[in-house]
PDB file of C-alpha atoms in Angstrom:
ATOM      1  CA  MET A  17      10.344  -1.658  -1.551  1.00 50.00           C
ATOM      2  CA  CYS A  18      11.131  -3.721   1.677  1.00 59.00           C
ATOM      3  CA  LYS A  19      13.748  -6.197   1.205  1.00 68.00           C
ATOM      4  CA  VAL A  20      14.548  -8.873   3.429  1.00 73.00           C
ATOM      5  CA  ASP A  21      18.267 -10.334   4.072  1.00 83.00           C
ATOM      6  CA  HIS A  22      17.186 -14.153   3.786  1.00 81.00           C
ATOM      7  CA  GLU A  23      20.650 -15.126   4.591  1.00 86.00           C
ATOM      8  CA  ALA A  24      20.815 -13.137   7.877  1.00 89.00           C
ATOM      9  CA  ALA A  25      17.164 -14.538   8.416  1.00 89.00           C
ATOM     10  CA  ALA A  26      18.199 -18.222   7.997  1.00 89.00           C
ATOM     11  CA  VAL A  27      21.126 -17.725  10.447  1.00 89.00           C
ATOM     12  CA  ALA A  28      19.009 -16.076  12.882  1.00 91.00           C
ATOM     13  CA  ALA A  29      16.451 -18.678  12.616  1.00 93.00           C
ATOM     14  CA  THR A  30      18.704 -21.497  12.788  1.00 93.00           C
ATOM     15  CA  THR A  31      20.723 -19.696  15.981  1.00 93.00           C
ATOM     16  CA  ALA A  32      17.320 -19.374  17.716  1.00 94.00           C
ATOM     17  CA  LEU A  33      16.485 -23.087  17.371  1.00 95.00           C
ATOM     18  CA  ALA A  34      19.580 -24.230  18.478  1.00 93.00           C
ATOM     19  CA  ALA A  35      19.169 -22.047  21.558  1.00 95.00           C
ATOM     20  CA  ALA A  36      15.801 -22.948  22.264  1.00 95.00           C
ATOM     21  CA  HIS A  37      16.587 -26.874  21.716  1.00 95.00           C
ATOM     22  CA  PRO A  38      20.258 -27.091  22.743  1.00 94.00           C
ATOM     23  CA  HIS A  39      19.839 -30.940  22.560  1.00 92.00           C
ATOM     24  CA  LEU A  40      19.521 -30.768  18.871  1.00 93.00           C
ATOM     25  CA  GLU A  41      23.334 -29.951  18.839  1.00 89.00           C
ATOM     26  CA  GLN A  42      23.741 -33.653  19.515  1.00 82.00           C
ATOM     27  CA  THR A  43      24.622 -35.780  16.572  1.00 71.00           C
ATOM     28  CA  THR A  44      23.958 -39.038  18.225  1.00 69.00           C
ATOM     29  CA  ALA A  45      21.763 -41.610  16.556  1.00 63.00           C
ATOM     30  CA  PRO A  46      20.360 -40.009  13.384  1.00 76.00           C
ATOM     31  CA  HIS A  47      17.416 -40.988  11.905  1.00 91.00           C
ATOM     32  CA  PRO A  48      17.835 -43.006   8.870  1.00 94.00           C
ATOM     33  CA  ALA A  49      16.110 -40.252   6.606  1.00 95.00           C
ATOM     34  CA  LEU A  50      19.171 -38.228   7.677  1.00 95.00           C
ATOM     35  CA  ALA A  51      21.811 -40.624   6.386  1.00 93.00           C
ATOM     36  CA  GLY A  52      24.685 -38.737   4.886  1.00 92.00           C
ATOM     37  CA  TYR A  53      23.557 -35.321   6.237  1.00 91.00           C
ATOM     38  CA  GLU A  54      26.691 -34.959   8.143  1.00 88.00           C
ATOM     39  CA  ASP A  55      29.013 -35.491   5.224  1.00 90.00           C
ATOM     40  CA  VAL A  56      27.285 -32.194   3.386  1.00 92.00           C
ATOM     41  CA  GLU A  57      29.553 -29.367   3.557  1.00 92.00           C
ATOM     42  CA  TRP A  58      26.551 -27.079   4.814  1.00 91.00           C
ATOM     43  CA  ALA A  59      28.588 -23.937   5.124  1.00 87.00           C
ATOM     44  CA  SER A  60      30.136 -23.957   1.764  1.00 91.00           C
ATOM     45  CA  VAL A  61      26.475 -23.975   0.163  1.00 91.00           C
ATOM     46  CA  THR A  62      25.903 -20.297  -0.858  1.00 87.00           C
ATOM     47  CA  GLY A  63      24.053 -18.580   1.735  1.00 84.00           C
ATOM     48  CA  CYS A  64      23.453 -21.424   3.670  1.00 86.00           C
ATOM     49  CA  PRO A  65      24.111 -21.454   7.586  1.00 87.00           C
ATOM     50  CA  ALA A  66      26.288 -24.106   9.089  1.00 86.00           C
ATOM     51  CA  ASP A  67      23.449 -24.927  11.481  1.00 89.00           C
ATOM     52  CA  VAL A  68      21.381 -26.975   8.655  1.00 93.00           C
ATOM     53  CA  PRO A  69      21.909 -30.316  10.509  1.00 93.00           C
ATOM     54  CA  VAL A  70      20.391 -28.823  13.747  1.00 94.00           C
ATOM     55  CA  VAL A  71      17.411 -27.762  11.501  1.00 96.00           C
ATOM     56  CA  LEU A  72      17.196 -31.111  10.035  1.00 96.00           C
ATOM     57  CA  ARG A  73      17.540 -33.011  13.584  1.00 95.00           C
ATOM     58  CA  GLY A  74      14.575 -30.546  14.741  1.00 96.00           C
ATOM     59  CA  LEU A  75      12.160 -31.584  12.142  1.00 97.00           C
ATOM     60  CA  LEU A  76      12.470 -35.164  14.105  1.00 96.00           C
ATOM     61  CA  ASP A  77      11.407 -33.736  17.453  1.00 95.00           C
ATOM     62  CA  PRO A  78       7.782 -33.118  18.435  1.00 96.00           C
ATOM     63  CA  ASP A  79       8.735 -30.188  20.598  1.00 96.00           C
ATOM     64  CA  ALA A  80      10.925 -28.589  18.170  1.00 97.00           C
ATOM     65  CA  ALA A  81       9.369 -29.566  14.805  1.00 97.00           C
ATOM     66  CA  GLU A  82       7.280 -26.477  14.206  1.00 97.00           C
ATOM     67  CA  SER A  83      10.420 -24.116  14.951  1.00 96.00           C
ATOM     68  CA  ALA A  84      12.539 -26.214  12.748  1.00 97.00           C
ATOM     69  CA  GLU A  85      10.108 -26.015   9.921  1.00 96.00           C
ATOM     70  CA  ARG A  86       9.953 -22.131  10.164  1.00 95.00           C
ATOM     71  CA  ALA A  87      13.871 -22.106  10.356  1.00 95.00           C
ATOM     72  CA  LEU A  88      13.982 -24.549   7.155  1.00 96.00           C
ATOM     73  CA  ASP A  89      11.761 -22.035   5.302  1.00 94.00           C
ATOM     74  CA  TRP A  90      14.381 -19.453   5.755  1.00 93.00           C
ATOM     75  CA  VAL A  91      17.161 -21.757   4.775  1.00 94.00           C
ATOM     76  CA  VAL A  92      15.640 -22.941   1.568  1.00 95.00           C
ATOM     77  CA  MET A  93      14.029 -19.987   0.067  1.00 91.00           C
ATOM     78  CA  SER A  94      15.880 -16.793  -1.185  1.00 85.00           C
ATOM     79  CA  GLY A  95      12.827 -14.731  -1.777  1.00 80.00           C
ATOM     80  CA  PRO A  96       9.068 -14.850  -2.112  1.00 77.00           C
ATOM     81  CA  MET A  97       9.233 -16.799  -5.295  1.00 79.00           C
ATOM     82  CA  SER A  98      12.552 -18.299  -5.385  1.00 86.00           C
ATOM     83  CA  ILE A  99      14.435 -21.082  -4.040  1.00 92.00           C
ATOM     84  CA  SER A 100      17.720 -20.765  -2.158  1.00 92.00           C
ATOM     85  CA  ALA A 101      20.971 -22.640  -3.326  1.00 93.00           C
ATOM     86  CA  ALA A 102      20.395 -24.857  -0.172  1.00 94.00           C
ATOM     87  CA  MET A 103      17.417 -26.261  -1.410  1.00 95.00           C
ATOM     88  CA  PRO A 104      18.914 -28.781  -3.581  1.00 96.00           C
ATOM     89  CA  ALA A 105      20.919 -30.173  -0.762  1.00 96.00           C
ATOM     90  CA  VAL A 106      17.933 -30.466   1.404  1.00 97.00           C
ATOM     91  CA  VAL A 107      15.497 -31.997  -0.841  1.00 98.00           C
ATOM     92  CA  PRO A 108      16.826 -35.792  -0.639  1.00 97.00           C
ATOM     93  CA  TYR A 109      16.280 -35.293   3.381  1.00 97.00           C
ATOM     94  CA  LEU A 110      12.937 -33.684   3.082  1.00 97.00           C
ATOM     95  CA  LEU A 111      11.624 -36.446   0.672  1.00 98.00           C
ATOM     96  CA  ARG A 112      12.663 -39.309   3.024  1.00 97.00           C
ATOM     97  CA  LEU A 113      11.441 -37.308   6.120  1.00 97.00           C
ATOM     98  CA  THR A 114       8.134 -36.584   4.536  1.00 97.00           C
ATOM     99  CA  ALA A 115       7.836 -40.300   3.607  1.00 96.00           C
ATOM    100  CA  ASP A 116       8.117 -41.414   7.189  1.00 96.00           C
ATOM    101  CA  PRO A 117       4.566 -41.399   8.863  1.00 95.00           C
ATOM    102  CA  SER A 118       6.271 -41.019  12.368  1.00 95.00           C
ATOM    103  CA  VAL A 119       7.717 -37.592  11.133  1.00 96.00           C
ATOM    104  CA  PRO A 120       5.818 -34.618  12.990  1.00 95.00           C
ATOM    105  CA  ARG A 121       4.734 -31.947  10.365  1.00 95.00           C
ATOM    106  CA  ARG A 122       5.241 -33.848   7.428  1.00 95.00           C
ATOM    107  CA  LYS A 123       2.308 -32.428   5.575  1.00 96.00           C
ATOM    108  CA  GLU A 124       3.922 -28.971   5.853  1.00 97.00           C
ATOM    109  CA  LEU A 125       7.263 -30.643   4.721  1.00 97.00           C
ATOM    110  CA  LEU A 126       5.412 -31.833   1.756  1.00 97.00           C
ATOM    111  CA  GLY A 127       4.350 -28.244   1.216  1.00 96.00           C
ATOM    112  CA  ILE A 128       7.847 -27.291   1.192  1.00 96.00           C
ATOM    113  CA  LEU A 129       8.771 -30.001  -1.363  1.00 97.00           C
ATOM    114  CA  LEU A 130       5.768 -28.668  -3.441  1.00 96.00           C
ATOM    115  CA  VAL A 131       7.109 -25.187  -3.320  1.00 94.00           C
ATOM    116  CA  ALA A 132      10.563 -26.558  -4.558  1.00 96.00           C
ATOM    117  CA  ALA A 133       9.171 -28.726  -7.276  1.00 95.00           C
ATOM    118  CA  ALA A 134       7.129 -25.645  -8.554  1.00 92.00           C
ATOM    119  CA  LEU A 135       9.929 -23.044  -8.349  1.00 92.00           C
ATOM    120  CA  SER A 136      12.625 -25.429  -9.913  1.00 92.00           C
ATOM    121  CA  ALA A 137      10.508 -25.738 -13.055  1.00 88.00           C
ATOM    122  CA  PRO A 138      12.315 -24.468 -16.221  1.00 85.00           C
ATOM    123  CA  THR A 139      11.638 -21.315 -17.410  1.00 82.00           C
ATOM    124  CA  ASP A 140      10.200 -21.033 -20.954  1.00 77.00           C
ATOM    125  CA  PRO A 141      12.685 -18.815 -22.852  1.00 79.00           C
ATOM    126  CA  GLY A 142       9.868 -18.009 -25.293  1.00 81.00           C
ATOM    127  CA  ASN A 143       7.439 -16.841 -22.747  1.00 78.00           C
ATOM    128  CA  ALA A 144       7.902 -13.371 -21.686  1.00 80.00           C
ATOM    129  CA  ARG A 145       5.575 -13.541 -18.694  1.00 80.00           C
ATOM    130  CA  HIS A 146       7.473 -16.538 -17.286  1.00 73.00           C
ATOM    131  CA  LEU A 147      10.837 -14.732 -17.831  1.00 72.00           C
ATOM    132  CA  ALA A 148       9.610 -11.871 -16.045  1.00 72.00           C
ATOM    133  CA  ILE A 149       8.267 -13.781 -12.944  1.00 74.00           C
ATOM    134  CA  GLY A 150      11.118 -16.590 -12.833  1.00 75.00           C
ATOM    135  CA  GLY A 151      14.150 -14.995 -14.832  1.00 74.00           C
ATOM    136  CA  ARG A 152      16.314 -16.554 -17.148  1.00 78.00           C
ATOM    137  CA  GLU A 153      17.307 -20.281 -16.270  1.00 74.00           C
ATOM    138  CA  GLN A 154      21.007 -19.722 -16.747  1.00 80.00           C
ATOM    139  CA  ASP A 155      20.790 -17.153 -13.946  1.00 78.00           C
ATOM    140  CA  HIS A 156      19.330 -19.813 -11.520  1.00 82.00           C
ATOM    141  CA  PRO A 157      21.550 -22.860 -11.437  1.00 90.00           C
ATOM    142  CA  GLU A 158      19.743 -23.932  -8.124  1.00 92.00           C
ATOM    143  CA  ARG A 159      16.695 -25.010 -10.213  1.00 91.00           C
ATOM    144  CA  ALA A 160      18.539 -27.557 -12.458  1.00 93.00           C
ATOM    145  CA  LEU A 161      20.415 -28.751  -9.241  1.00 95.00           C
ATOM    146  CA  CYS A 162      16.943 -29.069  -7.421  1.00 95.00           C
ATOM    147  CA  ARG A 163      15.334 -31.081 -10.409  1.00 95.00           C
ATOM    148  CA  ALA A 164      18.569 -33.049 -10.250  1.00 96.00           C
ATOM    149  CA  ALA A 165      17.887 -33.845  -6.663  1.00 97.00           C
ATOM    150  CA  PHE A 166      14.298 -34.815  -7.247  1.00 97.00           C
ATOM    151  CA  ALA A 167      15.339 -36.991 -10.159  1.00 96.00           C
ATOM    152  CA  ALA A 168      18.002 -38.742  -7.952  1.00 97.00           C
ATOM    153  CA  ASP A 169      15.512 -39.701  -5.302  1.00 97.00           C
ATOM    154  CA  ALA A 170      12.589 -40.415  -7.640  1.00 97.00           C
ATOM    155  CA  VAL A 171      11.865 -43.418  -5.578  1.00 97.00           C
ATOM    156  CA  TRP A 172      10.816 -41.303  -2.918  1.00 97.00           C
ATOM    157  CA  VAL A 173       8.807 -39.192  -5.027  1.00 97.00           C
ATOM    158  CA  ARG A 174       6.969 -42.255  -6.014  1.00 96.00           C
ATOM    159  CA  ARG A 175       6.540 -43.262  -2.480  1.00 96.00           C
ATOM    160  CA  LEU A 176       4.867 -39.815  -1.665  1.00 96.00           C
ATOM    161  CA  LEU A 177       2.765 -39.794  -4.552  1.00 95.00           C
ATOM    162  CA  ALA A 178       1.638 -43.239  -3.299  1.00 96.00           C
ATOM    163  CA  ASP A 179       0.778 -41.997   0.300  1.00 96.00           C
ATOM    164  CA  GLU A 180      -2.897 -41.385  -0.130  1.00 93.00           C
ATOM    165  CA  GLU A 181      -3.264 -40.761   3.542  1.00 93.00           C
ATOM    166  CA  LEU A 182      -0.537 -37.914   3.322  1.00 95.00           C
ATOM    167  CA  LEU A 183      -1.795 -36.784  -0.028  1.00 93.00           C
ATOM    168  CA  ALA A 184      -5.444 -36.427   1.509  1.00 92.00           C
ATOM    169  CA  ALA A 185      -4.245 -34.653   4.511  1.00 92.00           C
ATOM    170  CA  ALA A 186      -2.090 -32.146   2.537  1.00 93.00           C
ATOM    171  CA  GLY A 187      -5.075 -31.617  -0.214  1.00 93.00           C
ATOM    172  CA  LEU A 188      -2.863 -32.087  -3.009  1.00 91.00           C
ATOM    173  CA  ASP A 189      -4.562 -31.514  -6.295  1.00 91.00           C
ATOM    174  CA  ALA A 190      -3.664 -32.729  -9.734  1.00 91.00           C
ATOM    175  CA  ASP A 191      -1.172 -29.629 -10.507  1.00 92.00           C
ATOM    176  CA  ASP A 192       0.568 -30.585  -7.296  1.00 93.00           C
ATOM    177  CA  ARG A 193       1.077 -33.826  -8.207  1.00 93.00           C
ATOM    178  CA  GLU A 194       2.018 -33.031 -11.644  1.00 94.00           C
ATOM    179  CA  SER A 195       4.550 -30.628 -10.372  1.00 93.00           C
ATOM    180  CA  LEU A 196       6.400 -33.355  -8.235  1.00 95.00           C
ATOM    181  CA  VAL A 197       6.252 -35.704 -11.380  1.00 95.00           C
ATOM    182  CA  GLU A 198       7.915 -33.222 -13.487  1.00 94.00           C
ATOM    183  CA  ALA A 199      10.538 -32.055 -11.103  1.00 94.00           C
ATOM    184  CA  ALA A 200      11.488 -35.703 -10.534  1.00 95.00           C
ATOM    185  CA  GLY A 201      11.742 -36.424 -14.189  1.00 93.00           C
ATOM    186  CA  LEU A 202       9.039 -39.272 -13.833  1.00 91.00           C
ATOM    187  CA  ARG A 203       7.246 -38.222 -16.968  1.00 76.00           C
ATOM    188  CA  HIS A 204       9.010 -39.030 -20.305  1.00 53.00           C
ATOM    189  CA  PRO A 205       8.535 -37.229 -23.461  1.00 48.00           C
TER     190      PRO A 205
END
């Protein structure tokens, strides 16, 4: 079985993005959606490259957005069916960026948020199939942290769910919407 070193790939992707778009290294006049990103200790997040701010700034640049999105994929995923420890730290910025119609590739950013919502869902300990696929909840603290990030910014989730133009462009179905609702804790039992 082929194993990919996602941490090394994330570092390589962010380094390549910074090399191809050196202007992204500059931290002047950040977009309001990125407020507070400079306060995050990105390098202290397990498996997270320190260049995440470059990636986030790249998402705003029409010329770099596609490369930044690819780098982001490596940063926030730790495998084909699992989110990384960086995902919870990135969710607030993705929500705000995706809600801004002027942001390039926001349909693709919504796709990343949908993956985060789906993969952060708690695993039913009584369901052997779910346990086999997702593992035990206590072995994946990033899931609860990701749900907490969605819940803390539920106002942005509501804005995304009200953006019919974005939802239509992304082709969201009822399950996708439900996944976002559940991740943000918008449905009360």
